[in-house]
Amino acid sequence: MQQPDDKKTLTTSGKMSRRNLLAGAAAASIVLVQTASGKAFQAALTASELAGDPTKVPGVPPGALGTRSPFEKPVKVFSETSSRTPLQDLQGMLTPSDLHYERHHGGVPAIDPTKHELVIHGMVDKPMVFTVADLKRFPSVSRIAFLECSGNYRGAGDGKIRPQEICGLTSQSEWTGVALSTLFREVGVSPKASWFLAEGGDAAVMTRSVPVHKGWDDAIIAYAQNGEAIRPEQGYPVRLFLPGWEGNANVKWLRRIELADAPFMTREETSKYTEAVGGGKIRQFSFTMDARSIITYPSYPAKVEKGWIEIRGIAWSGRGKVVRVEVSTDAGKTWHNAALQEPVLDKAIAAFRYLWNWDGNPTEIMSRTVDETGYVQPFLKQLVAARGGNMGYHFNPVTAWYLQQDGQVLFKST
């Protein structure tokens, strides 16, 4: 740990550096290892199929990296700026790291962790520069919590849309790192500081203003995810993690924190990540992600049969714990409590289940969640009315699925 050198620039270069080339080569070698392992498994599978019995041929020996079965093919749906978690293909409460959603504003940078630094300065007693090794010397903390983009809602008129497309910009991991409050004490944050700027080391130089109280509360400078080093797409080597708050404020590839007595009014909190509400007003700094749920089975493109069906899904809230998930199988006329899978954690996704005997008649099924503050997940028409007819960020409507008589499941707007 050292104090910052005023002559040291904090800007990124537009040139391709040697470290970026080395990082690219390292990434390529990992891909080769994974590909080789996958080919070995496929060869063994082919041999087994030819033999007609997997007990008659040797299996795959131990390898450098584990692989999924070739029969399982969960993938993210991606665009130029984001990729969505296949919620309908997952089980339980945790998202595999390689299926965690992504949202980027300037692509994924290749960063050498031995050269990366985090500067903390501004309204502090002792400005400091921390290496990744320095951060790992501090007492560590771990917690399971969700992360969600505030623009996480899509609908479709023809009903042919999966949970992945509707709200796949949400995922959950175990995050490990150093509590930001620990670093605040180390640098001596001024009692007059009320905001801090978090700056990323990507091509967009992402910056967001965050209230200091969140830093003292539960913010983490995360360097690990699900037991391994945090992945490049999630901010390697370190990112800011703010449990329960909108994804954009959880700045990735974190390189600078500046303490101040007012918000910095950056692009991502003025022209972006604000939402229109009723009365011609614009809501700003709406960090907390409201309670939400979605049924992941049955959902499009599933086709079900008459009889017993286990309705499954996930629920979460940035306000705290989910205390109840209600399921309706008659288009919202009546509601029934679903079973929540323990443990139900603070600001974390909870899996829910409800056993239902479908009589074969067309109907709508849906879920809504209630969190520990008493907040109830609203219908889309309620949200639109409250926002003065405007659509945008922080949309968390009840999601319905329409079961046709032939068992085909389609998305239904509420």
Coordinates of C-alpha atoms in Angstrom, one line a residue:
M1 CA 0.0 0.0 0.0
Q2 CA 1.3 3.4 -0.8
Q3 CA 0.2 7.0 -1.2
P4 CA -0.7 8.1 -4.8
D5 CA 1.9 9.7 -7.1
D6 CA 0.4 12.9 -8.5
K7 CA 2.4 12.3 -11.6
K8 CA 0.8 9.0 -12.2
T9 CA -2.0 9.2 -14.8
L10 CA -5.3 7.5 -14.2
T11 CA -6.4 7.5 -17.9
T12 CA -6.2 4.5 -20.2
S13 CA -4.2 4.4 -23.4
G14 CA -5.8 3.8 -26.8
K15 CA -2.8 1.7 -27.9
M16 CA -2.6 -2.1 -27.7
S17 CA -0.2 -2.7 -24.8
R18 CA 2.0 -5.7 -24.2
R19 CA 0.0 -6.6 -21.1
N20 CA -3.2 -6.7 -23.2
L21 CA -1.5 -9.0 -25.7
L22 CA -0.3 -11.3 -22.9
A23 CA -3.8 -11.3 -21.4
G24 CA -5.3 -12.3 -24.7
A25 CA -2.8 -15.1 -25.1
A26 CA -3.6 -16.4 -21.6
A27 CA -7.3 -16.3 -22.4
A28 CA -6.7 -18.3 -25.6
S29 CA -4.7 -21.0 -23.7
I30 CA -7.7 -21.4 -21.3
V31 CA -10.0 -21.9 -24.2
L32 CA -7.6 -24.5 -25.7
V33 CA -7.6 -26.5 -22.4
Q34 CA -11.4 -26.3 -22.2
T35 CA -11.7 -27.4 -25.8
A36 CA -9.4 -30.3 -25.4
S37 CA -11.2 -31.5 -22.3
G38 CA -14.6 -31.2 -24.2
K39 CA -13.2 -33.1 -27.2
A40 CA -12.0 -35.9 -24.9
F41 CA -15.4 -36.2 -23.3
Q42 CA -17.1 -36.2 -26.7
A43 CA -14.7 -39.0 -27.9
A44 CA -15.5 -41.1 -24.9
L45 CA -19.2 -40.5 -25.5
T46 CA -18.9 -41.6 -29.2
A47 CA -17.0 -44.7 -28.1
S48 CA -19.7 -45.5 -25.5
E49 CA -22.4 -45.1 -28.1
L50 CA -20.6 -47.4 -30.5
A51 CA -20.2 -50.0 -27.8
G52 CA -23.9 -49.5 -26.8
D53 CA -23.0 -49.5 -23.1
P54 CA -21.0 -47.0 -21.1
T55 CA -19.8 -49.7 -18.8
K56 CA -18.0 -51.5 -21.7
V57 CA -15.5 -48.7 -22.5
P58 CA -13.1 -46.6 -20.4
G59 CA -14.4 -43.1 -19.4
V60 CA -12.6 -39.8 -19.5
P61 CA -9.5 -39.5 -17.2
P62 CA -9.1 -36.6 -14.8
G63 CA -8.5 -33.3 -16.5
A64 CA -7.3 -29.7 -15.9
L65 CA -10.9 -28.3 -16.0
G66 CA -14.3 -29.7 -15.6
T67 CA -16.8 -29.7 -18.4
R68 CA -20.6 -29.8 -18.7
S69 CA -22.2 -32.9 -20.2
P70 CA -22.6 -32.4 -24.0
F71 CA -26.3 -33.1 -23.4
E72 CA -26.6 -29.9 -21.4
K73 CA -26.3 -26.7 -23.4
P74 CA -27.4 -23.6 -21.4
V75 CA -26.2 -20.5 -23.1
K76 CA -26.6 -16.7 -22.6
V77 CA -28.5 -14.7 -25.2
F78 CA -26.2 -11.9 -26.2
S79 CA -26.1 -8.6 -28.0
E80 CA -23.4 -6.0 -28.5
T81 CA -23.8 -4.6 -25.0
S82 CA -25.3 -7.4 -22.9
S83 CA -25.9 -11.1 -22.4
R84 CA -28.8 -12.7 -20.5
T85 CA -28.8 -15.6 -18.0
P86 CA -30.8 -18.6 -19.1
L87 CA -33.1 -18.5 -16.0
Q88 CA -35.3 -21.3 -17.4
D89 CA -32.4 -23.7 -17.6
L90 CA -31.1 -23.2 -14.0
Q91 CA -31.9 -25.0 -10.7
G92 CA -31.7 -23.5 -7.2
M93 CA -30.5 -20.1 -6.2
L94 CA -26.9 -19.8 -7.6
T95 CA -25.9 -18.9 -11.1
P96 CA -22.9 -20.7 -12.6
S97 CA -20.2 -18.0 -13.1
D98 CA -20.0 -18.5 -16.9
L99 CA -23.8 -18.0 -17.2
H100 CA -23.9 -14.8 -15.1
Y101 CA -25.4 -12.0 -17.0
E102 CA -23.2 -9.3 -18.6
R103 CA -23.8 -5.6 -19.3
H104 CA -20.9 -3.6 -20.7
H105 CA -20.4 0.0 -21.9
G106 CA -17.0 -0.4 -23.5
G107 CA -16.3 -4.1 -23.8
V108 CA -14.4 -6.4 -21.4
P109 CA -10.8 -5.1 -20.7
A110 CA -7.8 -7.4 -20.3
I111 CA -6.2 -6.4 -17.0
D112 CA -3.0 -7.7 -15.5
P113 CA -3.8 -8.1 -11.7
T114 CA -0.2 -7.6 -10.8
K115 CA -0.3 -4.1 -12.3
H116 CA -3.8 -3.1 -11.3
E117 CA -4.3 -0.5 -8.5
L118 CA -7.2 1.0 -6.6
V119 CA -6.7 4.6 -5.6
I120 CA -8.8 6.1 -2.8
H121 CA -8.6 9.8 -2.3
G122 CA -10.6 13.0 -1.9
M123 CA -12.1 13.8 1.5
V124 CA -9.9 11.4 3.4
D125 CA -7.1 11.8 5.9
K126 CA -4.6 9.6 4.0
P127 CA -5.0 9.1 0.3
M128 CA -3.8 5.6 -0.6
V129 CA -3.1 3.3 -3.5
F130 CA -3.9 -0.4 -3.0
T131 CA -2.7 -3.3 -5.2
V132 CA -4.8 -6.4 -5.6
A133 CA -2.3 -8.2 -3.2
D134 CA -2.9 -5.4 -0.7
L135 CA -6.6 -5.9 -0.8
K136 CA -6.3 -9.6 -0.2
R137 CA -4.3 -8.9 2.9
F138 CA -7.3 -7.4 4.7
P139 CA -9.9 -9.5 6.5
S140 CA -12.2 -11.0 3.9
V141 CA -16.0 -11.2 3.8
S142 CA -18.3 -13.4 1.7
R143 CA -22.0 -13.2 1.0
I144 CA -24.5 -14.6 -1.4
A145 CA -26.5 -11.9 -3.2
F146 CA -28.1 -11.1 -6.5
L147 CA -27.1 -8.6 -9.1
E148 CA -29.6 -7.0 -11.5
C149 CA -29.5 -4.5 -14.3
S150 CA -32.1 -1.7 -13.7
G151 CA -33.2 -2.0 -17.3
N152 CA -34.2 -5.7 -16.8
Y153 CA -37.6 -6.0 -18.5
R154 CA -38.8 -7.0 -21.9
G155 CA -42.1 -8.2 -23.2
A156 CA -43.4 -9.7 -26.5
G157 CA -46.7 -9.4 -28.3
D158 CA -46.8 -12.9 -29.7
G159 CA -46.0 -14.6 -26.3
K160 CA -42.9 -16.4 -27.7
I161 CA -40.4 -15.1 -25.1
R162 CA -38.5 -17.0 -22.4
P163 CA -37.7 -15.9 -18.8
Q164 CA -34.2 -15.3 -20.1
E165 CA -35.4 -12.6 -22.5
I166 CA -37.9 -11.1 -20.0
C167 CA -35.6 -10.6 -17.0
G168 CA -32.4 -12.5 -17.7
L169 CA -30.3 -9.5 -16.6
T170 CA -30.3 -10.9 -13.1
S171 CA -28.0 -13.5 -11.6
Q172 CA -26.7 -14.6 -8.2
S173 CA -23.3 -15.5 -6.9
E174 CA -21.3 -15.8 -3.7
W175 CA -19.1 -12.7 -3.7
T176 CA -15.8 -12.5 -1.7
G177 CA -13.6 -9.5 -1.0
V178 CA -12.8 -6.8 1.5
A179 CA -15.5 -4.7 3.1
L180 CA -15.4 -1.2 1.8
S181 CA -15.9 0.0 5.3
T182 CA -12.5 -1.5 6.2
L183 CA -10.8 0.6 3.5
F184 CA -12.7 3.7 4.6
R185 CA -11.3 3.3 8.1
E186 CA -7.8 2.7 6.6
V187 CA -7.8 6.0 4.7
G188 CA -9.8 7.9 7.3
V189 CA -12.9 9.1 5.5
S190 CA -14.0 12.6 6.6
P191 CA -17.3 12.8 8.6
K192 CA -18.3 15.5 6.1
A193 CA -18.0 13.1 3.1
S194 CA -21.5 12.1 2.0
W195 CA -20.8 10.6 -1.5
F196 CA -18.1 8.7 -3.3
L197 CA -17.3 8.3 -7.0
A198 CA -16.5 4.8 -8.2
E199 CA -14.5 4.7 -11.5
G200 CA -13.9 1.6 -13.7
G201 CA -10.9 0.8 -15.8
D202 CA -12.7 -0.1 -18.9
A203 CA -12.8 1.7 -22.2
A204 CA -16.0 3.6 -21.1
V205 CA -14.3 4.7 -17.8
M206 CA -17.6 4.0 -16.1
T207 CA -18.3 6.3 -13.2
R208 CA -21.1 6.4 -10.7
S209 CA -21.8 8.4 -7.5
V210 CA -22.7 6.3 -4.5
P211 CA -23.9 7.5 -1.0
V212 CA -21.2 7.0 1.6
H213 CA -23.6 5.3 3.9
K214 CA -23.8 2.3 1.5
G215 CA -20.0 2.0 1.7
W216 CA -20.1 1.9 5.5
D217 CA -23.1 -0.5 5.4
D218 CA -22.5 -3.6 3.2
A219 CA -20.5 -2.6 0.1
I220 CA -17.7 -5.0 -0.9
I221 CA -14.6 -4.6 -3.1
A222 CA -15.0 -8.1 -4.6
Y223 CA -12.1 -10.1 -6.0
A224 CA -13.7 -13.6 -6.0
Q225 CA -17.0 -15.1 -7.3
N226 CA -18.3 -18.5 -6.5
G227 CA -15.1 -19.7 -5.0
E228 CA -12.7 -18.6 -7.8
A229 CA -11.2 -15.3 -9.0
I230 CA -13.9 -13.0 -10.3
R231 CA -14.3 -13.4 -14.0
P232 CA -13.2 -10.8 -16.5
E233 CA -16.8 -10.2 -17.6
Q234 CA -17.7 -9.5 -14.0
G235 CA -14.9 -7.0 -13.3
Y236 CA -11.6 -8.9 -12.9
P237 CA -9.5 -8.3 -10.9
V238 CA -11.7 -6.2 -8.6
R239 CA -15.2 -4.7 -8.7
L240 CA -17.5 -2.7 -6.5
F241 CA -20.4 -4.8 -5.2
L242 CA -23.4 -3.1 -3.6
P243 CA -25.9 -5.7 -2.4
G244 CA -29.5 -5.0 -3.6
W245 CA -28.6 -1.9 -5.7
E246 CA -28.9 -1.5 -9.5
G247 CA -26.2 -3.2 -11.4
N248 CA -24.8 -0.1 -13.1
A249 CA -23.7 1.3 -9.7
N250 CA -21.7 -1.9 -9.0
V251 CA -18.7 -0.6 -11.0
K252 CA -16.5 -3.2 -12.5
W253 CA -12.7 -3.2 -13.0
L254 CA -12.6 -0.7 -10.2
R255 CA -9.6 1.6 -10.2
R256 CA -10.6 4.7 -8.3
I257 CA -12.8 5.9 -5.4
E258 CA -13.0 9.6 -4.6
L259 CA -14.8 10.9 -1.5
A260 CA -16.8 14.1 -1.7
D261 CA -19.7 16.0 -0.1
A262 CA -22.0 15.9 -3.2
P263 CA -22.8 13.6 -6.1
F264 CA -20.6 14.0 -9.2
M265 CA -23.6 14.0 -11.7
T266 CA -21.9 11.7 -14.2
R267 CA -23.4 10.7 -17.5
E268 CA -24.6 7.4 -16.1
E269 CA -26.8 9.1 -13.5
T270 CA -28.1 12.1 -15.4
S271 CA -28.8 11.3 -19.1
K272 CA -28.9 7.6 -18.3
Y273 CA -30.2 5.4 -15.5
T274 CA -32.9 7.9 -14.5
E275 CA -36.6 7.2 -15.1
A276 CA -39.6 9.3 -15.8
V277 CA -42.4 9.3 -13.2
G278 CA -45.8 10.9 -13.1
G279 CA -46.3 14.7 -13.1
G280 CA -43.5 15.3 -15.6
K281 CA -40.8 14.5 -13.0
I282 CA -37.6 12.5 -13.4
R283 CA -36.4 10.1 -10.7
Q284 CA -32.7 10.1 -10.0
F285 CA -30.5 7.9 -7.8
S286 CA -33.1 5.2 -7.5
F287 CA -30.5 2.6 -6.5
T288 CA -32.6 -0.1 -4.8
M289 CA -34.0 -2.9 -6.9
D290 CA -37.6 -3.6 -5.9
A291 CA -39.1 -7.0 -5.1
R292 CA -39.6 -9.3 -8.1
S293 CA -40.4 -12.9 -9.0
I294 CA -40.8 -15.0 -12.1
I295 CA -42.0 -18.5 -12.8
T296 CA -39.3 -20.3 -14.7
Y297 CA -41.2 -23.5 -15.2
P298 CA -43.6 -24.0 -16.9
S299 CA -42.6 -21.1 -19.2
Y300 CA -42.2 -20.7 -22.9
P301 CA -41.2 -22.8 -24.9
A302 CA -42.3 -25.6 -22.6
K303 CA -45.3 -27.8 -23.4
V304 CA -46.9 -29.5 -20.5
E305 CA -49.5 -32.3 -19.9
K306 CA -52.6 -32.4 -17.9
G307 CA -52.1 -33.4 -14.2
W308 CA -49.6 -32.6 -11.5
I309 CA -47.1 -29.8 -12.3
E310 CA -44.5 -28.4 -10.0
I311 CA -44.5 -24.7 -10.6
R312 CA -40.9 -23.4 -10.0
G313 CA -39.4 -20.0 -10.0
I314 CA -37.2 -17.4 -8.3
A315 CA -37.9 -14.3 -6.2
W316 CA -35.6 -11.5 -4.9
S317 CA -35.6 -8.0 -3.4
G318 CA -33.0 -5.3 -3.0
R319 CA -34.9 -4.1 0.1
G320 CA -34.1 -7.2 2.2
K321 CA -35.4 -10.8 2.5
V322 CA -38.3 -12.3 0.5
V323 CA -40.9 -13.3 3.1
R324 CA -43.6 -14.7 0.8
V325 CA -44.2 -15.7 -2.8
E326 CA -47.8 -16.2 -3.9
V327 CA -48.8 -18.1 -7.0
S328 CA -52.1 -17.8 -8.9
T329 CA -53.3 -20.5 -11.4
D330 CA -56.5 -18.6 -12.3
A331 CA -55.2 -15.4 -13.8
G332 CA -54.9 -13.6 -10.5
K333 CA -58.4 -14.3 -9.1
T334 CA -57.0 -16.3 -6.1
W335 CA -53.5 -16.6 -4.7
H336 CA -51.7 -19.4 -2.8
N337 CA -48.4 -19.4 -0.9
A338 CA -45.5 -21.1 -2.5
A339 CA -42.8 -23.0 -0.6
L340 CA -39.6 -21.1 -0.3
Q341 CA -36.3 -23.0 -0.4
E342 CA -34.1 -22.4 2.6
P343 CA -32.0 -20.6 3.3
V344 CA -33.7 -17.3 2.5
L345 CA -31.0 -14.7 2.6
D346 CA -31.0 -10.9 2.7
K347 CA -30.9 -9.3 -0.8
A348 CA -30.7 -12.7 -2.4
I349 CA -32.6 -14.8 -4.8
A350 CA -34.9 -17.4 -3.2
A351 CA -36.2 -20.4 -5.1
F352 CA -39.9 -21.2 -4.8
R353 CA -42.1 -24.1 -5.6
Y354 CA -45.9 -24.8 -5.8
L355 CA -47.5 -28.1 -6.6
W356 CA -50.5 -27.7 -8.9
N357 CA -52.9 -30.2 -10.5
W358 CA -53.8 -28.8 -14.0
D359 CA -57.2 -29.8 -15.3
G360 CA -56.3 -29.2 -18.9
N361 CA -58.3 -26.0 -19.4
P362 CA -56.6 -22.9 -20.7
T363 CA -55.5 -20.6 -17.9
E364 CA -52.9 -18.1 -16.7
I365 CA -50.3 -18.7 -14.0
M366 CA -48.3 -16.0 -12.3
S367 CA -46.3 -15.2 -9.2
R368 CA -45.8 -12.2 -7.0
T369 CA -43.4 -11.6 -4.1
V370 CA -43.6 -9.8 -0.8
D371 CA -40.5 -8.6 0.9
E372 CA -39.8 -7.9 4.6
T373 CA -40.7 -4.3 4.2
G374 CA -44.2 -5.2 3.1
Y375 CA -43.6 -4.2 -0.5
V376 CA -45.8 -6.2 -2.9
Q377 CA -44.7 -6.8 -6.5
P378 CA -47.0 -4.8 -8.8
F379 CA -48.7 -5.5 -12.1
L380 CA -47.4 -3.9 -15.2
K381 CA -50.5 -1.6 -15.5
Q382 CA -49.9 -0.4 -12.0
L383 CA -46.3 0.5 -12.8
V384 CA -47.2 2.3 -16.0
A385 CA -49.9 4.3 -14.2
A386 CA -47.5 5.3 -11.4
R387 CA -44.9 6.4 -14.0
G388 CA -47.3 8.5 -15.9
G389 CA -47.4 6.1 -18.8
N390 CA -43.6 6.0 -19.2
M391 CA -41.6 2.8 -19.5
G392 CA -37.9 2.6 -18.6
Y393 CA -35.7 1.5 -15.7
H394 CA -36.8 -0.3 -12.5
F395 CA -39.7 -2.2 -14.0
N396 CA -40.5 -5.3 -12.0
P397 CA -44.0 -6.4 -13.0
V398 CA -45.8 -9.6 -12.2
T399 CA -45.1 -12.0 -15.1
A400 CA -47.8 -14.3 -16.3
W401 CA -47.8 -17.4 -18.5
Y402 CA -50.7 -18.6 -20.6
L403 CA -51.3 -22.3 -20.8
Q404 CA -53.2 -23.3 -23.9
Q405 CA -55.4 -26.3 -24.0
D406 CA -52.7 -28.2 -25.9
G407 CA -50.3 -27.5 -23.1
Q408 CA -48.2 -24.9 -25.0
V409 CA -47.0 -22.2 -22.6
L410 CA -46.8 -18.6 -23.8
F411 CA -45.8 -15.3 -22.2
K412 CA -48.8 -13.1 -21.2
S413 CA -48.4 -9.4 -20.3
T414 CA -50.1 -8.2 -17.1

